[in-house]
Short mmCIF file of C-alpha atoms and ligand atoms in Angstrom, two decimals:
data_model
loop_
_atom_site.label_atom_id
_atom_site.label_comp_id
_atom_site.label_asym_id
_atom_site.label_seq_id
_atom_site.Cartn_x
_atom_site.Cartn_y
_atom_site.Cartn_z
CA UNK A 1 0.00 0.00 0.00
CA UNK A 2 0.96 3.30 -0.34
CA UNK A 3 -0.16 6.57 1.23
CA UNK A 4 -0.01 10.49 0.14
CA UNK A 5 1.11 12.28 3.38
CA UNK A 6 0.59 16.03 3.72
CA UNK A 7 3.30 17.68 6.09
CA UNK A 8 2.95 20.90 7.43
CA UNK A 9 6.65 21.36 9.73
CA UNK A 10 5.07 25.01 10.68
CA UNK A 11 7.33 27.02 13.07
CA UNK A 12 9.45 27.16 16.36
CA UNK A 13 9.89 23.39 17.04
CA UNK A 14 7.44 22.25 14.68
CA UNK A 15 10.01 21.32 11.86
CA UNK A 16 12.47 19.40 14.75
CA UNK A 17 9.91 17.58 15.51
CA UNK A 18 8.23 16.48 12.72
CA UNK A 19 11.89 15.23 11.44
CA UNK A 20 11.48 12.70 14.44
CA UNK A 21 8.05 11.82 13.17
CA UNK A 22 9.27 10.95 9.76
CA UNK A 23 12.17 9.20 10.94
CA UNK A 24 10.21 6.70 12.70
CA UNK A 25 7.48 6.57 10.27
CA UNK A 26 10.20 5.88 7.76
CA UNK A 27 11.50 2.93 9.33
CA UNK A 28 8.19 1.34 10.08
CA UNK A 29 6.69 1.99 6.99
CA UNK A 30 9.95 -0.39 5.95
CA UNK A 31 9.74 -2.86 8.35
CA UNK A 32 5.37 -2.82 7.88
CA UNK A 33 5.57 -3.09 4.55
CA UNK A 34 3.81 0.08 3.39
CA UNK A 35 5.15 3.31 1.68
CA UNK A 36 4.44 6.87 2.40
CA UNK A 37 4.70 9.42 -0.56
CA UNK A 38 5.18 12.89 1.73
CA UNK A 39 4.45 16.49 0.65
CA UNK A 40 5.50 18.79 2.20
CA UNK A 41 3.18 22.25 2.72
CA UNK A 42 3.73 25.68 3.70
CA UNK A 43 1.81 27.04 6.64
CA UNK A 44 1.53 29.59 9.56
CA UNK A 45 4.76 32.13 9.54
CA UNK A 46 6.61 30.35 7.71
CA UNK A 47 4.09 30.58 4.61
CA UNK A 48 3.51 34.46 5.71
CA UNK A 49 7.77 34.73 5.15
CA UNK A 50 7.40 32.90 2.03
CA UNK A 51 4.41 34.03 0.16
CA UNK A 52 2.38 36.70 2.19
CA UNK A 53 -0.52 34.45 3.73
CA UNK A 54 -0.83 31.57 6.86
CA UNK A 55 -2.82 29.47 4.24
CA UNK A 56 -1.42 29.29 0.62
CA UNK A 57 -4.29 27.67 -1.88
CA UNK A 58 -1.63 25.03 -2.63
CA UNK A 59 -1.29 24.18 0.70
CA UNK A 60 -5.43 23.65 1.24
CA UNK A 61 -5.43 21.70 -2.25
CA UNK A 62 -2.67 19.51 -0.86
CA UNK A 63 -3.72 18.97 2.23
CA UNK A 64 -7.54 17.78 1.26
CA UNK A 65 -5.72 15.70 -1.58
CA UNK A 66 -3.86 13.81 0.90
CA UNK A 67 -4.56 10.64 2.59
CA UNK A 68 -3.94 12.23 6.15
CA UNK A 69 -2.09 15.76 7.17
CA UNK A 70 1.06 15.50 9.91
CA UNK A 71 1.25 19.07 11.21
CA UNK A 72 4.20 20.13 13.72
CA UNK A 73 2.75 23.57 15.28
CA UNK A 74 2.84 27.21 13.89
CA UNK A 75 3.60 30.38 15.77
CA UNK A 76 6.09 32.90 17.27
CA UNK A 77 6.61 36.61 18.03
CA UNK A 78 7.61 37.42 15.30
CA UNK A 79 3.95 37.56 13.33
CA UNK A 80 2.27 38.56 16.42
CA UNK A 81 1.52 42.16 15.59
CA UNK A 82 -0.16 41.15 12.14
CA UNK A 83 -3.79 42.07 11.98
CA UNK A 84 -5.94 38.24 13.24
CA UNK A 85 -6.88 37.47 9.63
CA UNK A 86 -3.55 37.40 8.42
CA UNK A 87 -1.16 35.78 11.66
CA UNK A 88 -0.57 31.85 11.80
CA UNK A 89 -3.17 30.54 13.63
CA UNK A 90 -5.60 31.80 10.68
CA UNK A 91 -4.13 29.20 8.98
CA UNK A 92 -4.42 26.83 11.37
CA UNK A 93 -8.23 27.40 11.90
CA UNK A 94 -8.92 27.83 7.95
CA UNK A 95 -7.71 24.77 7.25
CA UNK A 96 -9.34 22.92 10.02
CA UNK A 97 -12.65 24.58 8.55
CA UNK A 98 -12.16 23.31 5.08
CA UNK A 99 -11.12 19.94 6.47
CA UNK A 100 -14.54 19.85 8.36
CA UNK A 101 -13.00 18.36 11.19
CA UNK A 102 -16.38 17.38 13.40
CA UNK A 103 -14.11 15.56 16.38
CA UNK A 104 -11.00 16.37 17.66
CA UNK A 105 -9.33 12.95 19.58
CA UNK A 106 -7.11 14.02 22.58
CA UNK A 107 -5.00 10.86 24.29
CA UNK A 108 -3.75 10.74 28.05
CA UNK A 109 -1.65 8.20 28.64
CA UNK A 110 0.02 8.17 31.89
CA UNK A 111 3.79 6.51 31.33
CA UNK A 112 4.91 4.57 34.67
CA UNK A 113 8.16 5.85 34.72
CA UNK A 114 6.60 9.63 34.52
CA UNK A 115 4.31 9.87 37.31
CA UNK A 116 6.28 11.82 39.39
CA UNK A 117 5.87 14.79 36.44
CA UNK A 118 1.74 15.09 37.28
CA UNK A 119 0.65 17.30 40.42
CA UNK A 120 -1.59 14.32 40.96
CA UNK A 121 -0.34 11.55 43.09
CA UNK A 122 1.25 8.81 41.79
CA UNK A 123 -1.25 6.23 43.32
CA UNK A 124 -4.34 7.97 41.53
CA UNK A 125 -3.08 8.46 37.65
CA UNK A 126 -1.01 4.97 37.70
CA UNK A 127 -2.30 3.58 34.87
CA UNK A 128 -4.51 6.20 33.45
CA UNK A 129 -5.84 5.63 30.08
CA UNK A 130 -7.99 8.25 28.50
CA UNK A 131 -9.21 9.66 25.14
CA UNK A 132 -11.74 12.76 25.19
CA UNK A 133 -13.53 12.59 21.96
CA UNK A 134 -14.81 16.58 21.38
CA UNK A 135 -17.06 17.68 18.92
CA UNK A 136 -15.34 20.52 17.20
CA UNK A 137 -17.36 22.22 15.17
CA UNK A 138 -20.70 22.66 16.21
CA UNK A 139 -21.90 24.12 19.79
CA UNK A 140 -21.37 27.11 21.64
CA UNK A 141 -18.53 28.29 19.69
CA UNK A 142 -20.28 28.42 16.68
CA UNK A 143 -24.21 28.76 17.76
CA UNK A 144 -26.14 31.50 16.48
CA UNK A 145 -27.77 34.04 17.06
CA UNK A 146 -24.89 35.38 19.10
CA UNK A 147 -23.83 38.80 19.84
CA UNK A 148 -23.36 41.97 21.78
CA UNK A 149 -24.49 45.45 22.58
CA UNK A 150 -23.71 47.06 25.46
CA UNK A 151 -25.80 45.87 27.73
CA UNK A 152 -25.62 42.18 27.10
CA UNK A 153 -23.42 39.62 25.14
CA UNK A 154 -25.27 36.24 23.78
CA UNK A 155 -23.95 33.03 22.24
CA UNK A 156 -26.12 30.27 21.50
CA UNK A 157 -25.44 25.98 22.23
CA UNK A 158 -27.16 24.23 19.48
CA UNK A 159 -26.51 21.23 18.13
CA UNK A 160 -28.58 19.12 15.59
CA UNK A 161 -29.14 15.33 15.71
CA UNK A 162 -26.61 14.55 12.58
CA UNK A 163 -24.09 16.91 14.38
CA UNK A 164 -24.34 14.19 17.82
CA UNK A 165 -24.62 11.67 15.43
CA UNK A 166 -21.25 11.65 13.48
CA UNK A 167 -18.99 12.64 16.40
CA UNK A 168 -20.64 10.02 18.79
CA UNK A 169 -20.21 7.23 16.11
CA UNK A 170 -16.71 8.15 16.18
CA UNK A 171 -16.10 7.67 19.93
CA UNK A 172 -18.24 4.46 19.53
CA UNK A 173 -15.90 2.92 17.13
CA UNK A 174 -12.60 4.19 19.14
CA UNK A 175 -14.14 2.71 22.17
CA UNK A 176 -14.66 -0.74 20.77
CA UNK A 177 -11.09 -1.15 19.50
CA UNK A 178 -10.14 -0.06 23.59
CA UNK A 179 -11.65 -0.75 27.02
CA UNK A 180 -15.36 -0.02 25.60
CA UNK A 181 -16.60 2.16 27.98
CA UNK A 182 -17.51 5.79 27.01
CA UNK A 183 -18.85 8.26 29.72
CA UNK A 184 -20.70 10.89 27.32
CA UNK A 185 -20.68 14.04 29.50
CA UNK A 186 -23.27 17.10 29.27
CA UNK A 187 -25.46 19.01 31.54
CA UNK A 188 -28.48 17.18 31.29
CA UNK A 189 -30.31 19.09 34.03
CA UNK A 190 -29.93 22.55 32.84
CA UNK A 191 -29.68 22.55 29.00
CA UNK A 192 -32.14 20.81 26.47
CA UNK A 193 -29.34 20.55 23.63
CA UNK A 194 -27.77 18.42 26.37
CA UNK A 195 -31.17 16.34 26.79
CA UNK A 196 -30.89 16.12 23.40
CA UNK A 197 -27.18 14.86 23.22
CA UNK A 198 -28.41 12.60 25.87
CA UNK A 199 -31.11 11.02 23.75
CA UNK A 200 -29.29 10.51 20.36
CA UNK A 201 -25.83 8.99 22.29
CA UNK A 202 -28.15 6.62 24.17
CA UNK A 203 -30.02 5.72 20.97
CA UNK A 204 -26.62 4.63 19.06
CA UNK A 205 -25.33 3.08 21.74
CA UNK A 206 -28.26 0.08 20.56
CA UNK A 207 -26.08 -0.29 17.95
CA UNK A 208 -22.85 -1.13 20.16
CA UNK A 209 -24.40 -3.43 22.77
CA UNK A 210 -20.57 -4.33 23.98
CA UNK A 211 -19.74 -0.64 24.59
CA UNK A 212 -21.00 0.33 28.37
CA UNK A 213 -22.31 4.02 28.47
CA UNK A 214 -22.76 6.01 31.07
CA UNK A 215 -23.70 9.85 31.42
CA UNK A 216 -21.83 12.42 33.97
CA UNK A 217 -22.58 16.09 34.09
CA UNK A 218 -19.75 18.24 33.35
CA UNK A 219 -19.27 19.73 36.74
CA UNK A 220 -19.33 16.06 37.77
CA UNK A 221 -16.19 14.97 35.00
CA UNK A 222 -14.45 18.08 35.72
CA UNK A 223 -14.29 16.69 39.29
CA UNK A 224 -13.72 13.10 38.90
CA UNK A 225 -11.41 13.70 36.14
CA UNK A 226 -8.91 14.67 38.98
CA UNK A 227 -10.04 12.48 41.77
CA UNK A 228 -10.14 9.30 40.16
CA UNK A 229 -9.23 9.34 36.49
CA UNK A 230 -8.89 5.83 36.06
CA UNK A 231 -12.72 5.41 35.63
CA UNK A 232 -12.50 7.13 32.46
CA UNK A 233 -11.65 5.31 29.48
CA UNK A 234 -13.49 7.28 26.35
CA UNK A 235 -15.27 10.34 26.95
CA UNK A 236 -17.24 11.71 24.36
CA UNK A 237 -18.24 15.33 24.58
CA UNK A 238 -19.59 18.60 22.99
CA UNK A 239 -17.32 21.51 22.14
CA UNK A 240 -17.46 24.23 24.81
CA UNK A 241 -17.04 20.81 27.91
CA UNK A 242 -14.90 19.15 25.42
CA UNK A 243 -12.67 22.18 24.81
CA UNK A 244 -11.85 22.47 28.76
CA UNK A 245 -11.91 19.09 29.80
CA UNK A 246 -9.57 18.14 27.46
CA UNK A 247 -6.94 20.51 28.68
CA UNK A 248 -7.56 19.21 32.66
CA UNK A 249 -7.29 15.84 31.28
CA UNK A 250 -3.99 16.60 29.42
CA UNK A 251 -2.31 18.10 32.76
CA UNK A 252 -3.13 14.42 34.21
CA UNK A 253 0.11 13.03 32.63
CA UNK A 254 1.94 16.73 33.58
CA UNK A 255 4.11 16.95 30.07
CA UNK A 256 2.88 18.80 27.60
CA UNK A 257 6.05 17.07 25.17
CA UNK A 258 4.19 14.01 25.03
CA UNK A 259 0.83 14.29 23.96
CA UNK A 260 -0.92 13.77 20.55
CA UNK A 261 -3.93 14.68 19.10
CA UNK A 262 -6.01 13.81 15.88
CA UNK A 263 -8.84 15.80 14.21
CA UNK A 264 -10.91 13.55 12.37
CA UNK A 265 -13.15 15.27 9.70
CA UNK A 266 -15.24 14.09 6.97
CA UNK A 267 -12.84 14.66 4.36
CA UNK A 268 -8.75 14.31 5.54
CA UNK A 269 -8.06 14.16 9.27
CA UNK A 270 -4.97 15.99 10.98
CA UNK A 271 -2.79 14.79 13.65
CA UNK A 272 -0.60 17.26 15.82
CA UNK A 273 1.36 17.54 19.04
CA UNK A 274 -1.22 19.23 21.33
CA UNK A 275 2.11 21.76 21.92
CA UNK A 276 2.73 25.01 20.23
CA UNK A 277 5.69 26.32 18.56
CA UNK A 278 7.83 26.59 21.43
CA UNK A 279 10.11 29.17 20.21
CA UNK A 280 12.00 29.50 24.09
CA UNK A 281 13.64 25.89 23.08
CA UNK A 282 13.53 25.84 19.29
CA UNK A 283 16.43 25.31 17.15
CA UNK A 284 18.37 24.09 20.16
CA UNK A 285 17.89 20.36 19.57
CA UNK A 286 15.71 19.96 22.85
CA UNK A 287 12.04 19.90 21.96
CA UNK A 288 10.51 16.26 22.75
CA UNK A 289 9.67 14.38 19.74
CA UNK A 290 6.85 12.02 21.68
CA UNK A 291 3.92 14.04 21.27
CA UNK A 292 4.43 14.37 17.44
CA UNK A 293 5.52 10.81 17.05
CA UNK A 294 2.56 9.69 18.87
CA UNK A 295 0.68 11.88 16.64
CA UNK A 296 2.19 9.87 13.39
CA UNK A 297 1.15 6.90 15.41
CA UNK A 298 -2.50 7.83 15.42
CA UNK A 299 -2.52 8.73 12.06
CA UNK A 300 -1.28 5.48 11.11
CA UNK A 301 -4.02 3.48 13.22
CA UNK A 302 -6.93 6.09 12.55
CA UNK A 303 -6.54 7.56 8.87
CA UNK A 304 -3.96 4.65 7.47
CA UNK A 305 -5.50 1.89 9.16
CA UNK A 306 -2.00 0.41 9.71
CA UNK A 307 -2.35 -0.85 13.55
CA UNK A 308 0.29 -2.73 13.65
CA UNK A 309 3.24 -0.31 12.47
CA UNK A 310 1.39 2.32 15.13
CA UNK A 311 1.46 -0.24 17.96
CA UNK A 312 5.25 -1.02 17.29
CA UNK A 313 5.75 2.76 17.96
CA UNK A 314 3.41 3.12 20.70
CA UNK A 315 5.33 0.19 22.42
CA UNK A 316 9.08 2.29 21.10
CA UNK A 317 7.85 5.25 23.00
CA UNK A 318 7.00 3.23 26.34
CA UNK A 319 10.29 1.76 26.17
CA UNK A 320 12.43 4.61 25.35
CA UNK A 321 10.71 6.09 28.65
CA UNK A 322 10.80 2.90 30.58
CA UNK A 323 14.69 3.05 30.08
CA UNK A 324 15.24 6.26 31.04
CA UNK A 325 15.94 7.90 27.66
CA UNK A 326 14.81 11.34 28.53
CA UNK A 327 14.52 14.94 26.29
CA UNK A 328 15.29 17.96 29.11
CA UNK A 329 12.08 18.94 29.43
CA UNK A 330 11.49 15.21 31.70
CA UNK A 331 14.85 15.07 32.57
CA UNK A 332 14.15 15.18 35.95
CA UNK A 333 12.13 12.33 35.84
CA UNK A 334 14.35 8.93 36.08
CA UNK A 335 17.00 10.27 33.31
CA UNK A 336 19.66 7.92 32.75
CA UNK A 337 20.22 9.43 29.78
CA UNK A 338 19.97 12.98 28.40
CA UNK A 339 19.01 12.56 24.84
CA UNK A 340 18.77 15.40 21.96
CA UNK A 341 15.60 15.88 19.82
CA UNK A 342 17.31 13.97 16.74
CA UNK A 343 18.77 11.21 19.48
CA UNK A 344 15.47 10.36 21.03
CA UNK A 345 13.58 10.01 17.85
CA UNK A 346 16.73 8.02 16.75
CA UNK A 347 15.99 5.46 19.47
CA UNK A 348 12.48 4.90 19.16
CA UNK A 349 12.91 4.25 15.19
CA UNK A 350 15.41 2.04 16.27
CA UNK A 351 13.44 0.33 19.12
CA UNK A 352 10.07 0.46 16.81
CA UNK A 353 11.45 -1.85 14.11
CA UNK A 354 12.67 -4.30 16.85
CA UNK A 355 12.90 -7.98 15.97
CA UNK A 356 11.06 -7.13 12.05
P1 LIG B 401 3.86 26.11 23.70
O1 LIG B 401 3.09 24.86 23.78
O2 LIG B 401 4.54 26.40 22.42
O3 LIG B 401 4.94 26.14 24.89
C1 LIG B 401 4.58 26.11 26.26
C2 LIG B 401 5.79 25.62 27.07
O4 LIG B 401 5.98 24.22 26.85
C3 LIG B 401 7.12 26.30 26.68
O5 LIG B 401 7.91 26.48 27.82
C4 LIG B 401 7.77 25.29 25.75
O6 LIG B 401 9.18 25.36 25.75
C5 LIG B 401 7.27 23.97 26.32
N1 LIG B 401 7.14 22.97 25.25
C6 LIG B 401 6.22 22.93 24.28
N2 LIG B 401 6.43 21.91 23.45
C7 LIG B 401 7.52 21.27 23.91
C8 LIG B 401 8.25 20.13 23.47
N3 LIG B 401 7.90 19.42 22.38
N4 LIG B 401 9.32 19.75 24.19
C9 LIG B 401 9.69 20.41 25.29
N5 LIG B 401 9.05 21.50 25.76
C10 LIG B 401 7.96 21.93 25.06
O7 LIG B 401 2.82 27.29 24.06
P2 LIG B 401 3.05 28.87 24.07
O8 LIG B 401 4.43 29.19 24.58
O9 LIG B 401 1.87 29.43 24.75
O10 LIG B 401 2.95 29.31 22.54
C11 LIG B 401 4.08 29.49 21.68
C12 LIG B 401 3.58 29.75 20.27
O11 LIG B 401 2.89 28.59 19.80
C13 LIG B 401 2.58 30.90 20.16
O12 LIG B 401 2.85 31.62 19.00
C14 LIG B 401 1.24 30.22 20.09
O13 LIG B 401 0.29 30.98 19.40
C15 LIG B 401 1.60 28.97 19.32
N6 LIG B 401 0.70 27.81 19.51
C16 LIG B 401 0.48 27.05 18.41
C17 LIG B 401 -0.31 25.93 18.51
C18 LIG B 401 -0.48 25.08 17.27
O14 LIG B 401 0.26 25.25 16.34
N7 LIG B 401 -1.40 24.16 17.27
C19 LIG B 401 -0.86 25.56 19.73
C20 LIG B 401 -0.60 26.35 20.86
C21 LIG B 401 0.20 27.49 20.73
#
């Protein structure tokens, strides 16, 4: 098989780490038996340097005539003065648009050797497991009418049946390839577009009698999420509860370096660290590869269907971390050795294509 990558290296760290993410997708794709045709794309400030806009039309062609987008981050001081319309992150956010990408898939996975990095104790996030499934573009955010004079400002939650629909049949699929439970978290009691997310999430889950669903009100999940996360194992929510809940859950694991994300739309999805550009550490050779390596992971198991090559580098990461090959940014976590951007990803190519 063979699959038409779109990479978008961005700024700051994102073109460090995305080398990682290549490397080890390069060997895999070897050792798996698959090939992966990439293009690269221009976007953020380093398409503003190079031809005056975040988004270039070649770019957005690209990208939606891709099998799956790898993105690093975009992003730096530099472009921060430019009017909204024209700085990075309308990029970002224009092409997410055009992608339609209805649910945005945000991992915590708590590493063994790592606890001691969370603010939680070690005894309550050993183990933890999570993925928050948000819708992404429906709700709050985009509700109207919505407004403001100046007496009052409005926005509106609405949501429509198909809307529930697609992004709950997403976490219903995820959830039977994992644990299959999926806690589907509103506020029930207060808002009828949560009844109503309620009703449709209960209906489909007829269709998944192994998955076991259960409902929490967000204040609820907000709560638990930090006193016992390891109830969780798929939580499927709406934009505005998604939005914050998946930033509490993130802080669970305590290392922003290591976490992936996918957005999976009805056209091309997009996988990304959950980081930003990072420009403090970039072109230093520091940055942690992880979170965009596990981001290639997830785009091999959810856009390339290619589970085995992503578990290989799943289990690479957990060992480069469970023998203390560390980045600086978890250095003081169990280092035994202090590893370079380019070293670490090194290592878990290396360790990835074990025994193949
Ligand atoms: P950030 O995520 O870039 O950095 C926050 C902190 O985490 C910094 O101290 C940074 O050094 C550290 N960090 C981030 N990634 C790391 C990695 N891989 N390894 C080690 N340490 C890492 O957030 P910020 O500083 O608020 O934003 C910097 C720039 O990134 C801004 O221009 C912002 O707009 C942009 N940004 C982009 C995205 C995106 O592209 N999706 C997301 C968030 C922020």
């Amino acid at each position: 098989m063979s699959y038409r990558i779109a990479v978008i290296k961005g700024d700051g760290v994102g073109p460090e780490v995305i080398d990682e993410a290549k490397k080890v997708l390069d060997a895999v794709s070897y050792a798996y038996n698959f090939n992966l045709d990439y293009q690269d794309y221009l976007m953020g400030g380093a398409a503003i340097d190079r031809v005056g806009t975040p988004l270039p039309e070649e770019t957005l062609k690209g990208a939606l005539s891709s099998d799956a987008i790898l993105f690093g981050a975009i992003g730096g001081e530099k472009w921060d003065t430019l009017p909204l319309e024209q700085r990075p992150e309308a990029g970002l956010l224009k092409l997410r648009k055009a992608l339609d990408a209805f649910a945005n898939l945000r991992p915590t996975l708590v590493y063994n050797e790592l606890l001691e990095a969370s603010t939680l104790k070690p005894n309550v996030i050993e183990g933890v497991d999570i993925l928050v499934v948000r819708e992404l573009t429906g709700g709050i955010y985009f509700g109207e009418p919505r407004g403001q004079d100046s007496h009052k400002g409005y926005n509106t939650m609405v949501y429509t049946v198909e809307e529930i629909q697609r992004v709950a049949r997403v976490a219903f699929e995820i959830a039977m390839k994992r644990r299959k439970k999926i806690c589907s978290v509103d506020k029930a009691n207060v808002l009828e577009v949560s009844r109503l997310w309620r009703e449709v999430v209960t209906q489909m889950a007829n269709e998944y009698q192994e998955v076991e669903l259960t409902h929490m009100y967000v204040d609820n999940a907000a709560m638990q999420l930090v006193r016992n996360p390891k109830q969780f194992d798929v939580i499927l929510t709406g934009n505005l509860f998604g939005d914050i809940l998946s930033d509490e859950a993130s802080m669970i694991s305590g290392s922003i370096g290591l976490l992936p994300s996918a957005s999976i739309g009805s056209k091309v999805s997009l996988y990304e660290p959950i980081h930003g550009s990072a420009p403090d550490i970039a072109r230093q050779g520091i940055a942690n590869p992880i979170a965009t390596i596990a981001s290639a992971s997830m785009m091999l198991r959810y856009s390339l269907k290619e589970e085995s090559a992503a578990n290989a580098i799943d289990r690479a990461i957990r060992k480069v971390l469970k023998e203390g090959y560390r980045t600086r940014d978890i250095a003081s976590f169990g280092a035994k050795e202090l590893c370079t951007t380019d070293g670490l990803g090194s290592i878990i190519a290396e360790y990835a294509t074990e025994g193949k």
